[in-house]
mmCIF file of C-alpha atoms in Angstrom:
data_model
loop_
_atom_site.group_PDB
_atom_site.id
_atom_site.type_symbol
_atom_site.label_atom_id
_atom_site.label_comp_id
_atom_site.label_asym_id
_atom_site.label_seq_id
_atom_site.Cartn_x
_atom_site.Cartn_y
_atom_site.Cartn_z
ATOM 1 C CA UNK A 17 8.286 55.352 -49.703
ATOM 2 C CA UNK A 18 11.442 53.606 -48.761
ATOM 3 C CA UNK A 19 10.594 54.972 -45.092
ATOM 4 C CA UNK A 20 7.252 52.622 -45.093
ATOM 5 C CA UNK A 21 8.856 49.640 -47.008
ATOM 6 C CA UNK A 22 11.455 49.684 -44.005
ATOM 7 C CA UNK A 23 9.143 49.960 -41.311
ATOM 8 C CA UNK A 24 6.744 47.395 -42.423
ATOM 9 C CA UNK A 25 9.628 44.872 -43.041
ATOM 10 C CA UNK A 26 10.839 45.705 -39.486
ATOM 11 C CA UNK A 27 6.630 45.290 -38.195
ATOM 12 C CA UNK A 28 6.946 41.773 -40.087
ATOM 13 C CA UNK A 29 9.971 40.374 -38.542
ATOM 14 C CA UNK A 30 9.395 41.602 -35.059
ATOM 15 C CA UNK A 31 5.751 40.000 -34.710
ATOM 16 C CA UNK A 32 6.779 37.269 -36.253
ATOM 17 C CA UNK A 33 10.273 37.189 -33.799
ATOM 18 C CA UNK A 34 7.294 37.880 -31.203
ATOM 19 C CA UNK A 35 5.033 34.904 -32.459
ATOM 20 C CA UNK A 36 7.478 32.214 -32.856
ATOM 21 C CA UNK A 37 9.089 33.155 -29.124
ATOM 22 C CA UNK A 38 5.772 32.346 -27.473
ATOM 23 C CA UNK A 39 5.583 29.206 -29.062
ATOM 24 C CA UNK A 40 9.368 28.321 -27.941
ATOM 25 C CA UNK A 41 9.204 29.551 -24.736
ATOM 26 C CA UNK A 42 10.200 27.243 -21.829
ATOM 27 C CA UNK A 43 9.486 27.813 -18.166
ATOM 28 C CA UNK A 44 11.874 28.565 -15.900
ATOM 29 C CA UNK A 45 10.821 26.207 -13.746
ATOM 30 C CA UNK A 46 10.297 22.984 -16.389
ATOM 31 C CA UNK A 47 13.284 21.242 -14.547
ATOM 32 C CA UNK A 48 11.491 21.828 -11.186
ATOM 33 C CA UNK A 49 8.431 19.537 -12.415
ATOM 34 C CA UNK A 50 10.602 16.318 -11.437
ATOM 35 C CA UNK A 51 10.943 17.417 -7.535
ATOM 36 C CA UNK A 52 9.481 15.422 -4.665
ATOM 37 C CA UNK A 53 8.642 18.548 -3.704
ATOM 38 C CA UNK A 54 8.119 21.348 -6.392
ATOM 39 C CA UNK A 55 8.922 24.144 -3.768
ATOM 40 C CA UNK A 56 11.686 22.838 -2.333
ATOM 41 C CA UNK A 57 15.123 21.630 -4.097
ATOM 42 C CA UNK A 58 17.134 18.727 -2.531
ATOM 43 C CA UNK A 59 19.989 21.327 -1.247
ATOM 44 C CA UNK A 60 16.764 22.795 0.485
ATOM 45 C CA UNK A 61 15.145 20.142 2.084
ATOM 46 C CA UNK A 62 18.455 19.039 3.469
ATOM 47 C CA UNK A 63 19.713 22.498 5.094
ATOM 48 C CA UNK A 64 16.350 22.661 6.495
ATOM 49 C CA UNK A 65 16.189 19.007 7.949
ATOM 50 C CA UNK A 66 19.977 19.250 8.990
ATOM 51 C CA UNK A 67 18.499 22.664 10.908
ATOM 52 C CA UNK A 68 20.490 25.339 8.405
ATOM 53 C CA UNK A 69 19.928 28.611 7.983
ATOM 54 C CA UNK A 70 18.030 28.735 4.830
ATOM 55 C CA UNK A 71 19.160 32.564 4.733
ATOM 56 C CA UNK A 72 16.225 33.520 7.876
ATOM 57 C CA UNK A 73 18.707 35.233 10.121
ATOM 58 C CA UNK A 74 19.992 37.661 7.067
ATOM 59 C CA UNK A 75 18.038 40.455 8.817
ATOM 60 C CA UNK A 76 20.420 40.052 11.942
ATOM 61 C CA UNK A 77 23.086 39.064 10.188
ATOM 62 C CA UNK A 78 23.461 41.740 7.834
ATOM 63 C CA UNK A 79 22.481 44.625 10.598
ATOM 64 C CA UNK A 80 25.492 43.524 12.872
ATOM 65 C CA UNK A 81 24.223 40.400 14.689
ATOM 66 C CA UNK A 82 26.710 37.815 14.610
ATOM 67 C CA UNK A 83 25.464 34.178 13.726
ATOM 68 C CA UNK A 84 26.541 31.500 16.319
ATOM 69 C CA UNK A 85 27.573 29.059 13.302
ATOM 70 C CA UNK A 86 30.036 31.467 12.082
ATOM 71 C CA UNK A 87 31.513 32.761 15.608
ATOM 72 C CA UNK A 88 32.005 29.398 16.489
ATOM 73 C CA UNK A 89 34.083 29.117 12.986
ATOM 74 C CA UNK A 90 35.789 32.261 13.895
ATOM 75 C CA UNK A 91 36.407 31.879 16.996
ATOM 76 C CA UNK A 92 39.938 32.459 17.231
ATOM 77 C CA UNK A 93 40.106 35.382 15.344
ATOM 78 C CA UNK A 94 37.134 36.479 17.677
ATOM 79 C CA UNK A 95 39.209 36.002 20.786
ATOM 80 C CA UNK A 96 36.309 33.753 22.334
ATOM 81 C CA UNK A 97 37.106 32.892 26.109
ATOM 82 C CA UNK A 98 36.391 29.440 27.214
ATOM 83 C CA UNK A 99 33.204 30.705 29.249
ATOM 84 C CA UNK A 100 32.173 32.266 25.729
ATOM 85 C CA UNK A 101 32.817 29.537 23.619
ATOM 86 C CA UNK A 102 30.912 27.547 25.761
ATOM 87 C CA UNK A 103 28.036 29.602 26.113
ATOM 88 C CA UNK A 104 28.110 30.302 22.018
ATOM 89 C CA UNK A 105 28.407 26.435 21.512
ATOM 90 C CA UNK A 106 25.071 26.037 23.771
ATOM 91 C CA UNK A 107 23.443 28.775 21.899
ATOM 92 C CA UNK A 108 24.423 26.708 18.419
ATOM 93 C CA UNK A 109 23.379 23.190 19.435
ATOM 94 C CA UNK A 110 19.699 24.496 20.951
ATOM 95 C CA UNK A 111 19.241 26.801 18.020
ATOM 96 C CA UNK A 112 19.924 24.341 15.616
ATOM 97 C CA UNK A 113 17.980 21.158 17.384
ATOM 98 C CA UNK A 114 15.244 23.995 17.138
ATOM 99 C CA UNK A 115 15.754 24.813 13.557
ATOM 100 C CA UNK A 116 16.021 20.908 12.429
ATOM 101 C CA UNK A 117 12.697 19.673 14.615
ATOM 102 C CA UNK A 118 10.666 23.147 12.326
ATOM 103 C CA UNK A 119 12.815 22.358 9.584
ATOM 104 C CA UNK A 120 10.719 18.448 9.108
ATOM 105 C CA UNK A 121 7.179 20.197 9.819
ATOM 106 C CA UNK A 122 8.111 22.947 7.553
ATOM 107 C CA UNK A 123 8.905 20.618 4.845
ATOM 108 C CA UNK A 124 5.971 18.273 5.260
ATOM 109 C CA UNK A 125 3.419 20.776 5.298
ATOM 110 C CA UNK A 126 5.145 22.190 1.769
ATOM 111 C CA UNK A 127 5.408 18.439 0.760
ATOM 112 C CA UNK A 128 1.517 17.935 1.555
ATOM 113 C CA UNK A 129 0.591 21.163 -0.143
ATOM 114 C CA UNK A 130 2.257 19.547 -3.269
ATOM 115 C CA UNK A 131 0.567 16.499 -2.999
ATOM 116 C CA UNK A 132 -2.916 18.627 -2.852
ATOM 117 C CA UNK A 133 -1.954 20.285 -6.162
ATOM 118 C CA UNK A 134 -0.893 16.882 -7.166
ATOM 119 C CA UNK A 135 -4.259 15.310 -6.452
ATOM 120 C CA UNK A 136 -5.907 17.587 -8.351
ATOM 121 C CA UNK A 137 -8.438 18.192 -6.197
ATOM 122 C CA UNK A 138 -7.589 20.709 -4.029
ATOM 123 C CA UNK A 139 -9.993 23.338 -2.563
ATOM 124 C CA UNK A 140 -9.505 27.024 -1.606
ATOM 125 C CA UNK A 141 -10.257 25.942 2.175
ATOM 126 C CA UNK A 142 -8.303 23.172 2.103
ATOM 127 C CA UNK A 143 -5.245 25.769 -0.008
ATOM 128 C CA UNK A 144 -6.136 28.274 3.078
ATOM 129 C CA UNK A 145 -5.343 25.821 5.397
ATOM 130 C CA UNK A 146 -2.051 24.304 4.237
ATOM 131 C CA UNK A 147 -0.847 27.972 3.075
ATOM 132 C CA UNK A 148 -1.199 28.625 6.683
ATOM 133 C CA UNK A 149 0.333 26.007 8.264
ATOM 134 C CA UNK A 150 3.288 26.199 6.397
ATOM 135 C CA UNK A 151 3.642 29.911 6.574
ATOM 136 C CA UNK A 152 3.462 29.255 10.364
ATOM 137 C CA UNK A 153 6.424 26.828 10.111
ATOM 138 C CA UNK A 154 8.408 29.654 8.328
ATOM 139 C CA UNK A 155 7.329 31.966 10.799
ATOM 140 C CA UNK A 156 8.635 29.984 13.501
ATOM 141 C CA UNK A 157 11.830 29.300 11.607
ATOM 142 C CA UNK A 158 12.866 32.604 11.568
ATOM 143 C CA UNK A 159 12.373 33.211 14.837
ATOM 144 C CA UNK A 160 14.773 30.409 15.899
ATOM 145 C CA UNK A 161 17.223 31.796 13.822
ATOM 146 C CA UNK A 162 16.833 35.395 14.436
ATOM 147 C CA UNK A 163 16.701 34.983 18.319
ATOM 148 C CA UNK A 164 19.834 33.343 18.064
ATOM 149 C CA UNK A 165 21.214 36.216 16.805
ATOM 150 C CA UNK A 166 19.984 38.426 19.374
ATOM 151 C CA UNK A 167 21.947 36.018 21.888
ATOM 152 C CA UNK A 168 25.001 36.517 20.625
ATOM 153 C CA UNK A 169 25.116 40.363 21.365
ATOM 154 C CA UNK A 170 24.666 39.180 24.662
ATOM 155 C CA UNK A 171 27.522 37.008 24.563
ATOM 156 C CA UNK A 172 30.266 39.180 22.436
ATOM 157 C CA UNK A 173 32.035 42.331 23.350
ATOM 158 C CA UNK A 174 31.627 45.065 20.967
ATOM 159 C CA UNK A 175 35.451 44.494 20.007
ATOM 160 C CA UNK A 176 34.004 40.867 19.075
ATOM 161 C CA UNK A 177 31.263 41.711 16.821
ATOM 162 C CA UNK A 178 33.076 44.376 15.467
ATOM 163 C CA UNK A 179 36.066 42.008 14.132
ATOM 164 C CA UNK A 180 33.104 39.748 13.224
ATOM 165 C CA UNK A 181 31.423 42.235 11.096
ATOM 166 C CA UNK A 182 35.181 43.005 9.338
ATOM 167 C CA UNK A 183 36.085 39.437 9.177
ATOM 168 C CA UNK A 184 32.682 38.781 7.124
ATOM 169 C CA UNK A 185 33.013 41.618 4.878
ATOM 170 C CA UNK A 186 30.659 43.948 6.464
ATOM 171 C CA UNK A 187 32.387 46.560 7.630
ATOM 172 C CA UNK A 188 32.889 49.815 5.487
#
């Protein structure tokens, strides 16, 4: 008996702990709702614009292909030559004028699929569309990044992009 009083109590309070939770729950994204662009924070929108990295090379980088931002940060420790640091430099400024030009389209077309949803009258051709164009801007995003990735092997000695690898905690 005192084994069925307990569990109903227990049956009580937990759909009722159950109830009230659904009632209180808040989304994580509620303090999203008040973004230009719902997808995108400020932080984002500006390392995009500015032509950051937005995490896209983290294939490369995390697989032993050094980034051209951070050789160029390390390059003393790195040993860069003058013909190197040149040529790394080069492979920064073009990647990165890249990266900022995609950066703007990428944001727009996320800043007009907003405004779609916004409208409220958004179709599923219309959705198909700007899904697509932005996912296209992505696409070409990481391939801006990544590629510049590839370039550095091509520039660093595998004495280089081993101490890179140590000096960014990747080595085991």
């Amino acid at each position: 008996m005192k084994f069925l009083l307990v569990s109903f109590t227990f049956a009580v309070l937990s759909t009722q702990t159950l109830a009230e939770g659904a009632h209180h729950a808040t989304s994580p994204y509620a303090q999203e709702a008040a973004r230009d662009i719902k997808s995108l924070s400020e932080t984002d929108v500006d390392e995009l614009t500015r032509g950051g990295g937005w995490g896209f090379a983290k294939p490369a980088e995390l697989n032993g292909y050094p980034g051209p931002s951070h050789v160029l940060q390390m390059k003393d420790r790195l040993g860069l030559t003058d013909d190197q640091l040149l040529k790394v430099q080069e492979v920064f400024d073009l990647m990165q004028a890249r990266a900022s030009e995609e950066g703007k389209v990428f944001v727009e077309a996320e800043r007009e699929l907003d405004a779609a949803f916004r409208s409220g009258t958004i179709t599923e051709s219309a959705l198909r569309d700007l899904v697509a164009t932005a996912e296209a801007s992505r696409s070409r995003l990481g391939l801006i990044h990544l590629a510049a990735h590839i370039e550095m092997t091509r520039l660093l000695d595998a004495c280089q992009i081993a101490a890179y690898g140590k000096h960014r905690g990747y080595s085991k």
